[in-house]
mmCIF file of C-alpha atoms and ligand atoms in Angstrom:
data_model
loop_
_atom_site.group_PDB
_atom_site.id
_atom_site.type_symbol
_atom_site.label_atom_id
_atom_site.label_comp_id
_atom_site.label_asym_id
_atom_site.label_seq_id
_atom_site.Cartn_x
_atom_site.Cartn_y
_atom_site.Cartn_z
ATOM 1 C CA MET A 797 124.557 120.792 103.846
ATOM 2 C CA GLU A 798 122.565 123.476 101.751
ATOM 3 C CA VAL A 799 120.483 126.438 103.169
ATOM 4 C CA MET A 800 116.797 126.101 102.586
ATOM 5 C CA ASN A 801 113.255 127.679 103.136
ATOM 6 C CA CYS A 802 111.383 125.723 105.561
ATOM 7 C CA LYS A 803 108.196 124.378 104.067
ATOM 8 C CA HIS A 804 106.194 125.461 107.192
ATOM 9 C CA CYS A 805 107.711 128.734 108.345
ATOM 10 C CA LYS A 806 109.617 129.836 105.423
ATOM 11 C CA LYS A 807 112.720 130.721 107.489
ATOM 12 C CA LEU A 808 115.963 129.867 106.099
ATOM 13 C CA PHE A 809 117.920 126.687 107.759
ATOM 14 C CA ASN A 810 120.766 124.526 107.156
ATOM 15 C CA TYR A 811 119.246 121.411 105.388
ATOM 16 C CA ILE A 812 120.745 117.930 106.067
ATOM 17 C CA SER A 813 118.080 115.179 105.193
ATOM 18 C CA GLY A 814 114.610 114.299 105.400
ATOM 19 C CA PRO A 815 111.444 116.622 105.114
ATOM 20 C CA LYS A 816 112.262 120.108 104.115
ATOM 21 C CA ILE A 817 111.362 121.710 107.337
ATOM 22 C CA CYS A 818 113.569 123.366 109.813
ATOM 23 C CA PRO A 819 114.276 121.833 113.104
ATOM 24 C CA ALA A 820 112.074 124.124 115.166
ATOM 25 C CA CYS A 821 109.154 122.917 112.929
ATOM 26 C CA LYS A 822 110.500 119.382 112.966
ATOM 27 C CA GLU A 823 109.952 119.413 116.395
ATOM 28 C CA GLU A 824 106.619 121.145 116.422
ATOM 29 C CA LEU A 825 105.356 118.484 114.186
ATOM 30 C CA GLU A 826 106.709 115.508 116.436
ATOM 31 C CA LYS A 827 104.912 117.034 119.413
ATOM 32 C CA LYS A 828 101.944 117.242 117.213
ATOM 33 C CA PHE A 829 102.443 113.697 116.077
ATOM 34 C CA VAL A 830 102.621 112.468 119.484
ATOM 35 C CA GLU A 831 99.188 114.519 120.268
ATOM 36 C CA VAL A 832 97.500 113.066 117.504
ATOM 37 C CA LYS A 833 98.484 109.543 118.360
ATOM 38 C CA GLU A 834 97.036 109.990 121.580
ATOM 39 C CA PHE A 835 93.832 111.523 120.184
ATOM 40 C CA ILE A 836 93.377 108.863 118.072
ATOM 41 C CA ARG A 837 93.844 106.295 120.779
ATOM 42 C CA ASP A 838 91.198 108.070 122.870
ATOM 43 C CA ASN A 839 88.933 108.583 119.979
ATOM 44 C CA PRO A 840 89.181 105.323 117.891
ATOM 45 C CA HIS A 841 85.980 106.154 115.895
ATOM 46 C CA LYS A 842 86.673 109.503 114.549
ATOM 47 C CA GLY A 843 87.217 109.794 111.094
ATOM 48 C CA ILE A 844 90.507 111.300 109.357
ATOM 49 C CA SER A 845 88.907 114.585 108.577
ATOM 50 C CA GLN A 846 87.591 114.867 112.018
ATOM 51 C CA VAL A 847 91.056 114.347 113.372
ATOM 52 C CA SER A 848 92.583 116.741 111.040
ATOM 53 C CA GLU A 849 89.900 119.715 111.816
ATOM 54 C CA GLU A 850 90.130 118.728 115.845
ATOM 55 C CA MET A 851 94.000 118.403 115.693
ATOM 56 C CA ASP A 852 94.674 121.185 113.112
ATOM 57 C CA VAL A 853 96.731 118.887 111.031
ATOM 58 C CA SER A 854 96.178 118.684 107.616
ATOM 59 C CA VAL A 855 94.642 115.443 106.013
ATOM 60 C CA GLN A 856 97.787 115.091 103.776
ATOM 61 C CA GLN A 857 100.046 115.109 106.991
ATOM 62 C CA LEU A 858 97.774 112.752 108.583
ATOM 63 C CA LYS A 859 97.954 110.144 105.516
ATOM 64 C CA GLN A 860 101.829 110.812 105.424
ATOM 65 C CA TRP A 861 102.063 109.533 108.947
ATOM 66 C CA VAL A 862 99.890 106.357 107.961
ATOM 67 C CA ARG A 863 101.941 105.508 104.990
ATOM 68 C CA GLN A 864 105.062 105.812 106.936
ATOM 69 C CA GLU A 865 103.319 103.194 109.392
ATOM 70 C CA ARG A 866 103.850 105.691 112.506
ATOM 71 C CA LEU A 867 100.178 106.085 112.488
ATOM 72 C CA ILE A 868 97.394 103.227 112.615
ATOM 73 C CA PHE A 869 93.969 103.930 112.894
ATOM 74 C CA SER A 870 91.728 101.279 114.960
ATOM 75 C CA GLU A 871 90.326 98.395 113.467
ATOM 76 C CA ASP A 872 86.669 99.963 113.568
ATOM 77 C CA SER A 873 87.482 103.573 112.602
ATOM 78 C CA LYS A 874 86.440 104.155 108.910
ATOM 79 C CA VAL A 875 89.778 105.609 107.996
ATOM 80 C CA MET A 876 91.440 104.000 104.909
ATOM 81 C CA ILE A 877 94.049 105.395 102.484
ATOM 82 C CA GLU A 878 94.702 104.065 99.170
ATOM 83 C CA CYS A 879 97.380 101.622 97.965
ATOM 84 C CA GLU A 880 99.828 103.135 95.715
ATOM 85 C CA GLN A 881 99.738 100.653 93.290
ATOM 86 C CA CYS A 882 96.001 99.616 92.598
ATOM 87 C CA GLY A 883 94.081 102.073 94.802
ATOM 88 C CA ALA A 884 92.445 99.540 97.048
ATOM 89 C CA PRO A 885 91.910 100.805 100.425
ATOM 90 C CA ILE A 886 94.185 99.981 103.098
ATOM 91 C CA ARG A 887 94.883 100.820 106.735
ATOM 92 C CA THR A 888 98.457 101.631 106.815
ATOM 93 C CA GLY A 889 101.572 101.485 104.805
ATOM 94 C CA ARG A 890 101.609 102.214 101.104
ATOM 95 C CA PHE A 891 100.477 99.020 99.314
ATOM 96 C CA CYS A 892 97.771 96.516 99.787
ATOM 97 C CA ASP A 893 98.612 92.859 100.610
ATOM 98 C CA ASN A 894 98.104 91.620 97.037
ATOM 99 C CA CYS A 895 100.530 94.161 95.746
ATOM 100 C CA LYS A 896 103.074 93.521 98.607
ATOM 101 C CA ARG A 897 102.712 89.826 97.447
ATOM 102 C CA SER A 898 103.012 90.278 93.788
ATOM 103 C CA MET A 899 105.972 92.784 94.300
ATOM 104 C CA ALA A 900 107.727 90.234 96.539
ATOM 105 C CA ASN A 901 107.387 87.800 93.507
ATOM 106 C CA ASN A 902 108.635 90.370 90.928
ATOM 107 C CA LEU A 903 111.866 91.014 93.141
ATOM 108 C CA SER A 904 112.580 87.404 93.144
ATOM 109 C CA LYS A 905 112.174 87.368 89.451
ATOM 110 C CA LEU A 906 114.560 90.189 89.021
ATOM 111 C CA TYR A 907 117.257 88.367 91.038
ATOM 112 C CA PRO A 908 116.907 84.861 89.808
ATOM 113 C CA ASN A 909 119.685 82.217 90.856
ATOM 114 C CA LYS A 910 120.636 81.658 87.280
ATOM 115 C CA GLU A 911 124.362 80.907 86.719
ATOM 116 C CA GLU A 912 125.519 82.368 83.689
ATOM 117 C CA PRO A 913 128.071 79.862 81.933
ATOM 118 C CA ALA A 914 131.557 81.709 81.219
ATOM 119 C CA ARG A 915 131.593 81.977 77.467
ATOM 120 C CA LYS A 916 135.227 80.986 76.075
ATOM 121 C CA LYS A 917 134.176 82.226 72.711
ATOM 122 C CA GLY A 918 136.575 80.897 70.145
ATOM 123 C CA THR A 919 139.761 80.392 72.368
ATOM 124 C CA GLU A 920 139.545 76.564 72.179
ATOM 125 C CA SER A 921 139.561 76.342 68.278
ATOM 126 C CA ASP A 922 142.350 79.154 68.021
ATOM 127 C CA LYS A 923 144.652 77.371 70.188
ATOM 128 C CA MET A 924 143.971 74.278 67.977
ATOM 129 C CA ARG A 925 144.925 76.194 65.008
ATOM 130 C CA HIS A 926 147.849 77.484 66.281
ATOM 131 C CA PHE A 927 149.251 73.857 67.370
ATOM 132 C CA ARG A 928 148.202 72.248 64.333
HETATM 133 ZN ZN1 LIG B 745 110.139 126.015 110.031
HETATM 134 ZN ZN1 LIG B 746 97.339 97.303 95.801
#
């Protein structure tokens, strides 16, 4: 555990893990999140900047919630964030479907089921030499 300044209110607090904000601000943010979620549900056609203005939450924070897949804008809203890999517009999460798929492929390439034959280098011939 270490003592840190809260990113929001600058107060010192005992930091354990997660976002660098104090428990009070974290609670505030959670309340805000619930409000924002309801607001988006009631106003599915509002863009991210409108939500940000009307709910007094930064666009950055909204996008972070979207990236964490906690917040999902409706199908017909124009809200899009960018794929972290290729920049393609996506609705939620961090990567577009294409990148997700190629990442899954790369992952299976990283861990193939190859069996490395155990090498007994020289042992056989050494033995042979000894007993000859
Ligand atoms: Zn705080
Ligand atoms: Zn992508």
